[in-house]
GROMACS .gro file of C-alpha atoms in nm:
model
  209
    1MET     CA    1   0.003   0.038   0.047
    2ALA     CA    2   0.146   0.360  -0.092
    3SER     CA    3   0.253   0.569   0.164
    4GLU     CA    4   0.044   0.882   0.190
    5LYS     CA    5   0.206   1.232   0.083
    6PRO     CA    6   0.290   1.397   0.346
    7LYS     CA    7   0.084   1.783   0.429
    8ARG     CA    8   0.289   2.025   0.304
    9GLU     CA    9   0.385   2.286   0.624
   10LEU     CA   10   0.316   2.640   0.573
   11PRO     CA   11   0.551   2.887   0.667
   12SER     CA   12   0.392   3.026   1.013
   13ALA     CA   13   0.366   3.391   0.864
   14LEU     CA   14   0.141   3.176   0.604
   15LYS     CA   15  -0.019   3.011   0.787
   16LYS     CA   16  -0.118   3.319   1.027
   17THR     CA   17  -0.235   3.555   0.787
   18LEU     CA   18  -0.483   3.234   0.685
   19ASP     CA   19  -0.570   3.210   1.010
   20LEU     CA   20  -0.639   3.548   1.045
   21ASP     CA   21  -0.823   3.565   0.689
   22ILE     CA   22  -1.053   3.274   0.788
   23LYS     CA   23  -1.166   3.482   1.131
   24ILE     CA   24  -1.210   3.808   0.983
   25THR     CA   25  -1.397   3.629   0.700
   26LYS     CA   26  -1.642   3.412   0.911
   27GLU     CA   27  -1.651   3.764   1.118
   28PHE     CA   28  -1.744   3.937   0.836
   29VAL     CA   29  -2.027   3.713   0.674
   30GLU     CA   30  -2.174   3.666   1.069
   31ALA     CA   31  -2.244   4.066   1.112
   32VAL     CA   32  -2.396   4.113   0.760
   33LYS     CA   33  -2.581   3.787   0.831
   34ASN     CA   34  -2.688   4.001   1.120
   35LYS     CA   35  -2.807   4.301   0.943
   36VAL     CA   36  -2.954   4.126   0.622
   37PRO     CA   37  -3.160   3.772   0.559
   38LEU     CA   38  -2.920   3.631   0.345
   39GLN     CA   39  -3.103   3.363   0.275
   40ASN     CA   40  -3.334   3.502   0.144
   41TYR     CA   41  -3.108   3.607  -0.163
   42ARG     CA   42  -2.872   3.280  -0.206
   43GLN     CA   43  -3.066   3.263  -0.524
   44HIS     CA   44  -3.010   3.612  -0.650
   45MET     CA   45  -2.661   3.518  -0.544
   46LYS     CA   46  -2.672   3.212  -0.710
   47MET     CA   47  -2.767   3.380  -1.053
   48LEU     CA   48  -2.450   3.612  -1.035
   49GLU     CA   49  -2.244   3.257  -0.965
   50ILE     CA   50  -2.356   3.140  -1.310
   51SER     CA   51  -2.375   3.484  -1.474
   52CYS     CA   52  -1.995   3.474  -1.455
   53HIS     CA   53  -1.944   3.104  -1.463
   54GLY     CA   54  -1.696   2.990  -1.823
   55ILE     CA   55  -1.917   2.791  -1.963
   56PRO     CA   56  -2.163   3.071  -2.025
   57TRP     CA   57  -1.888   3.264  -2.103
   58LEU     CA   58  -1.755   3.038  -2.326
   59ALA     CA   59  -2.038   2.926  -2.513
   60LEU     CA   60  -2.115   3.293  -2.568
   61CYS     CA   61  -1.776   3.333  -2.764
   62MET     CA   62  -1.869   3.024  -2.989
   63LEU     CA   63  -2.168   3.163  -3.043
   64GLY     CA   64  -2.003   3.480  -3.127
   65LEU     CA   65  -1.747   3.356  -3.351
   66TYR     CA   66  -1.981   3.212  -3.597
   67SER     CA   67  -2.320   3.457  -3.545
   68PHE     CA   68  -2.190   3.824  -3.589
   69ASP     CA   69  -1.901   4.017  -3.770
   70ARG     CA   70  -1.666   4.097  -3.484
   71PRO     CA   71  -1.384   3.901  -3.520
   72GLU     CA   72  -1.158   4.054  -3.275
   73LEU     CA   73  -1.423   4.083  -3.057
   74TRP     CA   74  -1.481   3.760  -3.001
   75VAL     CA   75  -1.140   3.577  -3.066
   76ASN     CA   76  -0.944   3.841  -2.814
   77LEU     CA   77  -1.281   3.741  -2.613
   78LEU     CA   78  -1.176   3.356  -2.641
   79VAL     CA   79  -0.826   3.406  -2.535
   80ALA     CA   80  -0.914   3.607  -2.239
   81LEU     CA   81  -1.116   3.359  -2.146
   82LEU     CA   82  -0.885   3.030  -2.187
   83LEU     CA   83  -0.588   3.236  -2.035
   84ASP     CA   84  -0.811   3.300  -1.729
   85ILE     CA   85  -0.869   2.929  -1.731
   86VAL     CA   86  -0.512   2.804  -1.753
   87VAL     CA   87  -0.413   3.090  -1.462
   88VAL     CA   88  -0.721   3.029  -1.242
   89ALA     CA   89  -0.664   2.644  -1.235
   90VAL     CA   90  -0.317   2.558  -1.239
   91THR     CA   91  -0.303   2.830  -0.930
   92LYS     CA   92  -0.565   2.645  -0.723
   93ALA     CA   93  -0.373   2.322  -0.783
   94PHE     CA   94  -0.086   2.452  -0.649
   95THR     CA   95  -0.231   2.597  -0.362
   96ARG     CA   96  -0.445   2.367  -0.235
   97ARG     CA   97  -0.607   2.642  -0.014
   98ARG     CA   98  -1.002   2.457   0.088
   99ARG     CA   99  -1.309   2.662   0.103
  100PRO     CA  100  -1.469   2.787   0.404
  101ALA     CA  101  -1.607   2.493   0.567
  102TYR     CA  102  -1.965   2.654   0.539
  103ASN     CA  103  -2.002   2.635   0.236
  104VAL     CA  104  -2.253   2.446   0.043
  105ASP     CA  105  -2.162   2.249  -0.237
  106ASP     CA  106  -2.430   2.307  -0.441
  107MET     CA  107  -2.252   2.470  -0.713
  108PHE     CA  108  -2.288   2.486  -1.072
  109MET     CA  109  -2.088   2.263  -1.313
  110THR     CA  110  -1.732   2.212  -1.114
  111GLY     CA  111  -1.410   2.014  -1.205
  112SER     CA  112  -1.148   1.855  -1.004
  113VAL     CA  113  -0.965   2.181  -0.917
  114ASP     CA  114  -1.290   2.366  -0.793
  115LYS     CA  115  -1.261   2.261  -0.453
  116PHE     CA  116  -0.968   2.489  -0.422
  117SER     CA  117  -1.033   2.806  -0.292
  118PHE     CA  118  -0.761   3.023  -0.373
  119PRO     CA  119  -0.815   3.220  -0.601
  120SER     CA  120  -1.138   3.302  -0.641
  121GLY     CA  121  -1.213   3.218  -1.039
  122HIS     CA  122  -1.553   3.462  -1.047
  123ALA     CA  123  -1.345   3.719  -0.903
  124THR     CA  124  -1.019   3.664  -1.187
  125ARG     CA  125  -1.334   3.629  -1.468
  126ALA     CA  126  -1.539   3.911  -1.293
  127ILE     CA  127  -1.287   4.157  -1.312
  128LEU     CA  128  -1.112   4.044  -1.655
  129LEU     CA  129  -1.441   4.041  -1.840
  130ALA     CA  130  -1.482   4.431  -1.651
  131VAL     CA  131  -1.150   4.568  -1.752
  132PHE     CA  132  -1.211   4.396  -2.170
  133LEU     CA  133  -1.548   4.511  -2.215
  134CYS     CA  134  -1.476   4.915  -2.015
  135SER     CA  135  -1.141   4.935  -2.162
  136LEU     CA  136  -0.925   4.643  -2.425
  137TYR     CA  137  -1.278   4.636  -2.634
  138PRO     CA  138  -1.519   4.931  -2.485
  139LEU     CA  139  -1.842   4.907  -2.492
  140ASN     CA  140  -2.118   5.269  -2.531
  141PHE     CA  141  -2.040   5.408  -2.227
  142ILE     CA  142  -2.369   5.352  -2.110
  143PHE     CA  143  -2.295   4.979  -1.980
  144PHE     CA  144  -2.016   5.080  -1.796
  145LEU     CA  145  -2.156   5.149  -1.466
  146PRO     CA  146  -2.408   4.826  -1.515
  147ILE     CA  147  -2.083   4.609  -1.605
  148VAL     CA  148  -1.897   4.738  -1.284
  149ALA     CA  149  -2.133   4.681  -1.035
  150TRP     CA  150  -2.226   4.336  -1.159
  151SER     CA  151  -1.871   4.235  -1.172
  152LEU     CA  152  -1.799   4.416  -0.780
  153THR     CA  153  -2.135   4.235  -0.727
  154VAL     CA  154  -2.028   3.851  -0.818
  155CYS     CA  155  -1.669   3.940  -0.594
  156VAL     CA  156  -1.868   3.991  -0.307
  157SER     CA  157  -2.147   3.716  -0.277
  158ARG     CA  158  -1.860   3.506  -0.367
  159VAL     CA  159  -1.774   3.578   0.005
  160LEU     CA  160  -2.115   3.608   0.097
  161LEU     CA  161  -2.250   3.282  -0.038
  162GLY     CA  162  -1.980   3.074   0.195
  163ARG     CA  163  -1.786   2.995  -0.119
  164HIS     CA  164  -1.415   3.183  -0.078
  165HIS     CA  165  -1.214   3.397   0.165
  166ILE     CA  166  -1.160   3.718   0.163
  167LEU     CA  167  -0.833   3.667   0.070
  168ASP     CA  168  -0.953   3.451  -0.205
  169VAL     CA  169  -1.150   3.705  -0.369
  170THR     CA  170  -0.895   4.046  -0.326
  171GLY     CA  171  -0.613   3.701  -0.458
  172GLY     CA  172  -0.921   3.704  -0.768
  173ILE     CA  173  -0.911   4.058  -0.787
  174VAL     CA  174  -0.596   4.165  -0.845
  175ILE     CA  175  -0.500   3.814  -1.121
  176GLY     CA  176  -0.829   3.972  -1.274
  177LEU     CA  177  -0.605   4.253  -1.391
  178LEU     CA  178  -0.314   4.107  -1.483
  179GLU     CA  179  -0.486   3.936  -1.667
  180ALA     CA  180  -0.596   4.204  -1.815
  181PHE     CA  181  -0.261   4.333  -1.903
  182VAL     CA  182  -0.133   3.995  -2.070
  183VAL     CA  183  -0.409   4.035  -2.296
  184LYS     CA  184  -0.340   4.376  -2.387
  185GLN     CA  185  -0.022   4.283  -2.456
  186ILE     CA  186  -0.100   4.005  -2.670
  187TRP     CA  187  -0.422   4.198  -2.863
  188LEU     CA  188  -0.510   4.037  -3.175
  189SER     CA  189  -0.599   4.303  -3.436
  190GLU     CA  190  -0.917   4.193  -3.613
  191ASP     CA  191  -0.709   4.078  -3.974
  192SER     CA  192  -0.535   3.865  -3.717
  193ALA     CA  193  -0.877   3.702  -3.534
  194ARG     CA  194  -1.017   3.704  -3.931
  195TYR     CA  195  -0.747   3.500  -4.018
  196ILE     CA  196  -0.775   3.246  -3.658
  197ILE     CA  197  -1.111   3.214  -3.768
  198THR     CA  198  -1.089   3.146  -4.097
  199ALA     CA  199  -0.792   2.861  -4.019
  200LEU     CA  200  -1.031   2.707  -3.765
  201GLY     CA  201  -1.315   2.691  -3.940
  202GLY     CA  202  -1.194   2.624  -4.307
  203GLU     CA  203  -1.343   2.968  -4.395
  204ASP     CA  204  -1.457   3.287  -4.359
  205PRO     CA  205  -1.785   3.275  -4.204
  206TRP     CA  206  -1.866   3.588  -4.368
  207SER     CA  207  -1.734   3.543  -4.661
  208GLY     CA  208  -2.087   3.475  -4.844
  209ALA     CA  209  -2.213   3.768  -4.623
   0.00000   0.00000   0.00000
């Protein structure tokens, strides 16, 4: 019988930081519960969870690639989402931080690394999408406030749902900003994006338009 791998010993300073994070997060959630009946809003927060899940956004990208003539938008958005998935998966697999003990196991479409907590993948994606849609490929300015409000609400809801500790979400926000910076550096022009779609699909989906 193979011997079990020994648990990793964390540096004392890091362990103290994580323990403090657990304590502060729990106290924050309890304080909010004393003011607001969170259970009444749980379904609303779960809808926010689904709205920032990777699968719906990837599906939207695939639909957009072959339905709307905006290759620069859809290809770069797809690159951003795939970058986010890889970064979050690798980081979670490396850190292996457990979710809060009071988390309810009712998350939407989870994978193997989703049992880990750091960073919050929803936070990284929410911030990345907000920067993408407000700065990298800005939509009409009337959408800026709703997008930013949605992004920040998603981040806060991760803590209130019991999915993450505060440090997980804070780390997710920082990583999301760094991902947006990387996407800006590797941004594909419309011609490059159209070429990629043509190469992958065998023909320009709008060539007959």
